[in-house]
Tab-separated table of C-alpha atoms in Angstrom:
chain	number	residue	atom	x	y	z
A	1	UNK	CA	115.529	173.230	40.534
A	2	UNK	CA	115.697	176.163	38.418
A	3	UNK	CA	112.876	179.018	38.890
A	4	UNK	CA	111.707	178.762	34.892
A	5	UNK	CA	111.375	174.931	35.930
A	6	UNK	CA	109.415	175.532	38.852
A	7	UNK	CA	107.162	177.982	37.612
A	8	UNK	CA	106.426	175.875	34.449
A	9	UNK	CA	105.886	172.712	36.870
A	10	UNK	CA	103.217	174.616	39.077
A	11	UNK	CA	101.124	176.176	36.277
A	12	UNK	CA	101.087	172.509	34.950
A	13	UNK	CA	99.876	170.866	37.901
A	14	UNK	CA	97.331	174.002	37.883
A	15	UNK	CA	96.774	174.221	34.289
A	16	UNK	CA	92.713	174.102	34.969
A	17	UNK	CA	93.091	177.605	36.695
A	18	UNK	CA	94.564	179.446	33.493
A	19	UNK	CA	92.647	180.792	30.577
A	20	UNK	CA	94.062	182.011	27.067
A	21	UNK	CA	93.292	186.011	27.026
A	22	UNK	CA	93.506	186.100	23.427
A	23	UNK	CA	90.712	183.570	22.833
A	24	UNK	CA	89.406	182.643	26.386
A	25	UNK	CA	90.106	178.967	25.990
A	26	UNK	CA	91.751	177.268	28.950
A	27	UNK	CA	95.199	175.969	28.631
A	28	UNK	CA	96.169	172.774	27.229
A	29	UNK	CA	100.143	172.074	28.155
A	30	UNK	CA	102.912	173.698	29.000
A	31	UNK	CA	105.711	172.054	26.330
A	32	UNK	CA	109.294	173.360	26.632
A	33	UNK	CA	108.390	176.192	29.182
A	34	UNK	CA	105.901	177.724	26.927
A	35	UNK	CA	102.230	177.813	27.799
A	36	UNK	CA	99.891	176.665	25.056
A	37	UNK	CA	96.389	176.647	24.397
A	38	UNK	CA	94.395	174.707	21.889
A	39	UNK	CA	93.980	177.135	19.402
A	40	UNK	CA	97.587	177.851	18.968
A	41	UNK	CA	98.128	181.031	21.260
A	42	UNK	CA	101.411	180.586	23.039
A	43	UNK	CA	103.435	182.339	26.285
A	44	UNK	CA	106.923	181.678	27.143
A	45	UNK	CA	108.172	181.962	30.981
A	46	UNK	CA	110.872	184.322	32.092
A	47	UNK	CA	114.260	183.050	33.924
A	48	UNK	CA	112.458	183.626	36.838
A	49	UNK	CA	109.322	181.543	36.016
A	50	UNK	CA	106.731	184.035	35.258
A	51	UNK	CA	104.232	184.454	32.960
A	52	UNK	CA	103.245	188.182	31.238
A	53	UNK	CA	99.406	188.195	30.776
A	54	UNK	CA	99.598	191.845	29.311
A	55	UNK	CA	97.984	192.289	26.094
A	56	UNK	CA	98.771	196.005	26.354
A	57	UNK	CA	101.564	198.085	28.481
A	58	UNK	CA	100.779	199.002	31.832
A	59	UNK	CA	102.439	201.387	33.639
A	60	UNK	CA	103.331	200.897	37.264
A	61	UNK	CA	104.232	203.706	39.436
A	62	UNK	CA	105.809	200.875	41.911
A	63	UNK	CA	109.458	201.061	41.125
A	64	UNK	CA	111.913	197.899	42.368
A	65	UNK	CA	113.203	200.572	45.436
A	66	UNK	CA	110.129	201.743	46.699
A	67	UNK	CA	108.770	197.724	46.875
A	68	UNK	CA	112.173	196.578	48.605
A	69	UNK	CA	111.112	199.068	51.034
A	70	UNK	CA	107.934	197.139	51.167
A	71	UNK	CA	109.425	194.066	51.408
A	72	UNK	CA	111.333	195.182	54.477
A	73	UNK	CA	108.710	196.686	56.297
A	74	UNK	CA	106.151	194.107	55.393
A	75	UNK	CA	108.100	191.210	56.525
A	76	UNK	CA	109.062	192.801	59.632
A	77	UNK	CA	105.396	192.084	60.403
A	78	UNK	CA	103.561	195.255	59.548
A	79	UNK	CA	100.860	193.385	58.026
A	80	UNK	CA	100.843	190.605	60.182
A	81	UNK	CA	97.258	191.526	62.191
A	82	UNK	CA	95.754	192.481	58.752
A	83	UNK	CA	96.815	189.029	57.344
A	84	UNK	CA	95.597	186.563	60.408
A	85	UNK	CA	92.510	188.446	60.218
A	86	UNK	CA	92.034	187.540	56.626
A	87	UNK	CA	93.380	183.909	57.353
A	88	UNK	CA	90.878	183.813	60.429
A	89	UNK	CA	87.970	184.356	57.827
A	90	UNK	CA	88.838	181.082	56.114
A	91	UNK	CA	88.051	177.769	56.819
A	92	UNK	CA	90.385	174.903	57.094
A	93	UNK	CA	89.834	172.759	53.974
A	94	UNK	CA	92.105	173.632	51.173
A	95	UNK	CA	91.834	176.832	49.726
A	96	UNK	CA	92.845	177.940	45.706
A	97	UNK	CA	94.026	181.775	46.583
A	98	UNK	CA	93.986	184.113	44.765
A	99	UNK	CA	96.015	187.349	45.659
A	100	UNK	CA	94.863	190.939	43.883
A	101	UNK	CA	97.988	193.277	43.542
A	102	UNK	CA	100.235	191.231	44.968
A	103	UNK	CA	103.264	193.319	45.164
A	104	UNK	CA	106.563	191.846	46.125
A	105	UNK	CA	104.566	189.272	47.473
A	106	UNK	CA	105.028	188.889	51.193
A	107	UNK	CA	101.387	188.538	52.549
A	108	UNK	CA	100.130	185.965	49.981
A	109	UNK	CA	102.796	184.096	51.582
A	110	UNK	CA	102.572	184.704	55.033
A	111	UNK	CA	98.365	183.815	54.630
A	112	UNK	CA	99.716	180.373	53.031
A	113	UNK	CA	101.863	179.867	55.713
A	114	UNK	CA	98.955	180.634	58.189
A	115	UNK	CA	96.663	178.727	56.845
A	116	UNK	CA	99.277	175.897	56.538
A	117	UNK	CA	97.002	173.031	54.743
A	118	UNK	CA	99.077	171.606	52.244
A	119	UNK	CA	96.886	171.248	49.255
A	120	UNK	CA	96.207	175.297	49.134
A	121	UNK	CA	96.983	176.910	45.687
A	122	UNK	CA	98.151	180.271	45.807
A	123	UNK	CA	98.727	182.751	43.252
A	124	UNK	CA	98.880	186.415	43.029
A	125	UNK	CA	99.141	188.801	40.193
A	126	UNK	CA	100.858	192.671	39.855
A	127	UNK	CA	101.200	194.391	36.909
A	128	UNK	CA	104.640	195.778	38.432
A	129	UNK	CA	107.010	193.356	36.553
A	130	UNK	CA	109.514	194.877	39.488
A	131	UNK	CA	107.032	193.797	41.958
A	132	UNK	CA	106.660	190.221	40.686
A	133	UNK	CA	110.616	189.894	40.219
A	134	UNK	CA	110.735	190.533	43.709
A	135	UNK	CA	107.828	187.563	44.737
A	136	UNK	CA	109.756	185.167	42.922
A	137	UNK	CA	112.838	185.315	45.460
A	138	UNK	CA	110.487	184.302	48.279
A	139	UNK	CA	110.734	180.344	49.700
A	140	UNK	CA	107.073	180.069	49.113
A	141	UNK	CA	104.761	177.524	47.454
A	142	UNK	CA	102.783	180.825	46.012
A	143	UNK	CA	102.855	181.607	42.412
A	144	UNK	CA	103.577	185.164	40.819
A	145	UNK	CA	102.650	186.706	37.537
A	146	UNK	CA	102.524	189.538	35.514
A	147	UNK	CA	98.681	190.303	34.982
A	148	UNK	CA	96.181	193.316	34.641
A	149	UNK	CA	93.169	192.827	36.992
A	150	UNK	CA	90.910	193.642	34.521
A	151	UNK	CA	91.574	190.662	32.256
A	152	UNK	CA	92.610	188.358	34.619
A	153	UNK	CA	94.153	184.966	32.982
A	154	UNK	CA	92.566	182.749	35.034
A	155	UNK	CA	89.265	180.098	34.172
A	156	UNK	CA	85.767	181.407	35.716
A	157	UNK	CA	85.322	179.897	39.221
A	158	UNK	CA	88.432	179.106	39.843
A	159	UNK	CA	89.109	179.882	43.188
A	160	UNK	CA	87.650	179.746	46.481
A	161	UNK	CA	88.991	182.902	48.300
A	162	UNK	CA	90.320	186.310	46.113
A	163	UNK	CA	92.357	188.331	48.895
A	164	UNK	CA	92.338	192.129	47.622
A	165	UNK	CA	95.130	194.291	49.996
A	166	UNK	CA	95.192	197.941	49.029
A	167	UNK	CA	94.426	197.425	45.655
A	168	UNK	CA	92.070	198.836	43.194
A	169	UNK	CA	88.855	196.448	42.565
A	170	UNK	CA	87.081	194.843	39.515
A	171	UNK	CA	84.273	193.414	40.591
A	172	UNK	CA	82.762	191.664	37.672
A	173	UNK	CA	86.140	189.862	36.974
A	174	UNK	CA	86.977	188.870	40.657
A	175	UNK	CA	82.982	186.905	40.677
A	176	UNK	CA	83.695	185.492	37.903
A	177	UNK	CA	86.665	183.706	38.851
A	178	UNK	CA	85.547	183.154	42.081
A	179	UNK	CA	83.980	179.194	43.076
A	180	UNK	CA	80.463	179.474	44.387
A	181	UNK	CA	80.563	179.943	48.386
A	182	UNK	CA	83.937	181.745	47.780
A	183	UNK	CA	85.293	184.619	49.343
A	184	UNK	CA	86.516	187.856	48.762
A	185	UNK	CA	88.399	189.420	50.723
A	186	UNK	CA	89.166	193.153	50.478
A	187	UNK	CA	91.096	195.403	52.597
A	188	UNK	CA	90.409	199.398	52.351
A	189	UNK	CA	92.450	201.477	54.360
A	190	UNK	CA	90.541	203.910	57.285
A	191	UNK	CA	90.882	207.659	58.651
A	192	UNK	CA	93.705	206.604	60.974
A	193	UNK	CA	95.705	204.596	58.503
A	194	UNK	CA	99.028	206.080	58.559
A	195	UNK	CA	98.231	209.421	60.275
A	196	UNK	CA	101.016	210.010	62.054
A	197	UNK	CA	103.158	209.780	58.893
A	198	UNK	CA	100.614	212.072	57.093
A	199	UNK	CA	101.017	214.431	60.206
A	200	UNK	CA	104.357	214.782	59.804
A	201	UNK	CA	104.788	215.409	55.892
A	202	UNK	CA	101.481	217.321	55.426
A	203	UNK	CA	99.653	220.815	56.609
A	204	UNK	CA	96.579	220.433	58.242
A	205	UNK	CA	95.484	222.390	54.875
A	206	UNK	CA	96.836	220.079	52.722
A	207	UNK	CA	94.847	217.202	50.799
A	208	UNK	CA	96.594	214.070	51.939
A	209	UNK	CA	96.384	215.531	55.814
A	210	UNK	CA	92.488	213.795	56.173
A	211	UNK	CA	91.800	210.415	54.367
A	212	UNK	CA	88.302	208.979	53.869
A	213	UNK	CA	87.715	205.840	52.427
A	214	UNK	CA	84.283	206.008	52.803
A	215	UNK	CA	83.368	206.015	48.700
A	216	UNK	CA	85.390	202.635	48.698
A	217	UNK	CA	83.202	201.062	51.018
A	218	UNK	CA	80.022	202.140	50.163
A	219	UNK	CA	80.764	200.982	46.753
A	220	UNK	CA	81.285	197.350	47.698
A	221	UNK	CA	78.408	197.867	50.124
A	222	UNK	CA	76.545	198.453	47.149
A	223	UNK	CA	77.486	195.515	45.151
A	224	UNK	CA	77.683	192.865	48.094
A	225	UNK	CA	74.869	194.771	50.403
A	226	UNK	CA	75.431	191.478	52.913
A	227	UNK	CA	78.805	191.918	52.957
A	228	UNK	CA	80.717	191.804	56.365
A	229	UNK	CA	83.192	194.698	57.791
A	230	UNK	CA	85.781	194.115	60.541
A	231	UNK	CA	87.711	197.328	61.488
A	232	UNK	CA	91.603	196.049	62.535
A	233	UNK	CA	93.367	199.165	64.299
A	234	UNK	CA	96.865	198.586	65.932
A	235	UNK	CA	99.959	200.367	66.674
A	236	UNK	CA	103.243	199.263	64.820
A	237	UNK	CA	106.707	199.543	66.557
A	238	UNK	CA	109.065	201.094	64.411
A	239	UNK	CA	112.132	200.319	66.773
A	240	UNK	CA	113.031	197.484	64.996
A	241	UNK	CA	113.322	198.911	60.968
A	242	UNK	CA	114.731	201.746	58.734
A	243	UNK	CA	111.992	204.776	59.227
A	244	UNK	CA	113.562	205.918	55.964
A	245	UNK	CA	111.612	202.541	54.094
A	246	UNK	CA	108.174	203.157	56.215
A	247	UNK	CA	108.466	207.031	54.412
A	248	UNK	CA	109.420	204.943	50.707
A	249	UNK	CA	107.327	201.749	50.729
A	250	UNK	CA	103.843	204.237	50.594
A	251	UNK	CA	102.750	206.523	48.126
A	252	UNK	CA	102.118	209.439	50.915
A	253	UNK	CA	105.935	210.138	49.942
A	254	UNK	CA	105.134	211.437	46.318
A	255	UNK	CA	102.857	214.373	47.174
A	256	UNK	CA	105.267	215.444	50.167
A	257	UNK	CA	107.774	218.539	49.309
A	258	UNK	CA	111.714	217.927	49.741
A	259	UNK	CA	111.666	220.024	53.023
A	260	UNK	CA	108.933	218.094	54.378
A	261	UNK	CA	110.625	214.624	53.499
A	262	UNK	CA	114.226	215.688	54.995
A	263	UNK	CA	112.333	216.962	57.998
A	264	UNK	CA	110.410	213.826	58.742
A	265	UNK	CA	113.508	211.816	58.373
A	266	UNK	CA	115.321	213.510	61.022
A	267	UNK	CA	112.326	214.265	63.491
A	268	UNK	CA	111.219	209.786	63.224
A	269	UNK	CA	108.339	208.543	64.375
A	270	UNK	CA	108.662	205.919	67.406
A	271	UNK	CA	105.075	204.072	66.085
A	272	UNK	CA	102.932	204.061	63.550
A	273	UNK	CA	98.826	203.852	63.122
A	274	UNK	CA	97.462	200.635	61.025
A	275	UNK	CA	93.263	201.667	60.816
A	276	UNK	CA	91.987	199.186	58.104
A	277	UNK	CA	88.597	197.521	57.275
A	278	UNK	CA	88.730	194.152	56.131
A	279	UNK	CA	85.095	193.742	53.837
A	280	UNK	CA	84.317	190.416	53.200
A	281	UNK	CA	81.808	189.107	50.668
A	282	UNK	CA	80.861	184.844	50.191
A	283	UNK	CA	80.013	183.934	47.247
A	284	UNK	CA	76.603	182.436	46.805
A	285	UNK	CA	76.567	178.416	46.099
């Protein structure tokens, strides 16, 4: 089956999770691989059988080589820990996912295939159009679209779990598409996240030498004050890929100077620090 015939099949059989951004209204057919709602408002798939909820351009500063060097890394198991953690926080009934940021979309899948109930719904958003391009060449039953996570295209309540890796948050959208006694999910990084990759590109003087992600967490401490945090801290083997896409697929390389990035490439790094919290809010019923 072709991809604009598979993504116009799934957002049928979901049709009750998408809303119209122009007027709000939810949905009513997808005719000829266009989406349509009732008061005329129409979106046509790509080839690749996305949908562009964008009412207004969005820049990404994810370009298609930086997340192939995600890809890579990620599915060489980087985020593995971070993503059983998140799947261990779930229940087993089906779950309608919802993934913030997705990226090239590698964890959204590995949670599905984790979680491995086959009525789960999962779909995950990026405004990267690169990023999503890249999601759509995964054998996964997830779905991939073009959306801003401030006007997300989806009906209120309509998922039971919103999985937030890395990305920025939006708090008043992400409850109201979330079910009551749904989760979210979000995943901050800590002080030792990366470090010795900052180590070796940065001065001790330099900004990006510390991190603290302490602001981030208060803040959703603030909004979900019964909110859970698990700190996940592991080493990753970098043995078995291209150091070169570790130094790419994160945005520590953009601040570094040439010197610094031709340095780090020859000196290598035999492991690398993952220090993340995982902050989990339910939903009340």
């Amino acid at each position: 089956m072709k991809k604009i015939d598979q993504g116009s099949q799934f957002v049928q059989q979901h049709l009750n999770l998408f809303r119209c951004l122009v007027c709000d209204a939810p949905y009513s057919a997808v005719e000829d691989h266009t989406l349509k709602c009732p008061n005329g408002h129409e979106l046509d798939f790509s080839k690749k059988g996305t949908l562009y909820f964008l009412t207004h351009q969005v820049q990404s500063e994810y370009d298609a080589a930086m997340l192939a060097a995600r890809r890579r890394i990620l599915q060489a198991g980087f985020f593995k820990p971070i993503v059983t953690a998140i799947n261990a926080q779930l229940n087993a009934q089906p779950q309608r996912i919802l993934d913030i940021g997705s990226g090239e979309g590698t964890p959204l899948a590995d949670l599905l295939d984790l979680h491995a109930n086959a009525k789960d719904v999962g779909i995950g958003f990026d405004i990267s159009k690169a990023g999503v391009n890249l999601a759509t060449q995964l054998t996964t039953p997830a779905y991939y679209c073009v959306a801003d996570l401030a006007q997300l295209p989806f009906t209120d309540e309509a998922f039971t779990a919103i999985m937030d890796v890395f990305s920025p948050s939006a708090y008043r959208e992400f409850e109201r598409v979330l079910a009551p006694g749904g989760q979210l999910l979000k995943v901050v990084p800590n002080s030792d996240y990366l470090i010795e990759l900052r180590h070796l590109l940065f001065k001790p003087t330099d900004r990006q030498y510390h991190y603290d992600n302490q602001r981030v967490i208060d803040l959703f401490k603030q909004h979900y004050p019964t909110a859970q945090q698990q700190v996940i801290h592991y080493e990753f083997d970098l043995s078995t890929v291209d150091f070169n896409d570790l130094m790419v697929m994160t945005p520590l390389h953009w601040g570094a100077d040439a010197d610094s990035l031709a340095q780090a490439v020859q000196t290598g790094l035999p492991k690398i620090t993952v220090d993340v919290s995982l902050l989990t809010m339910t939903k009340e019923k």
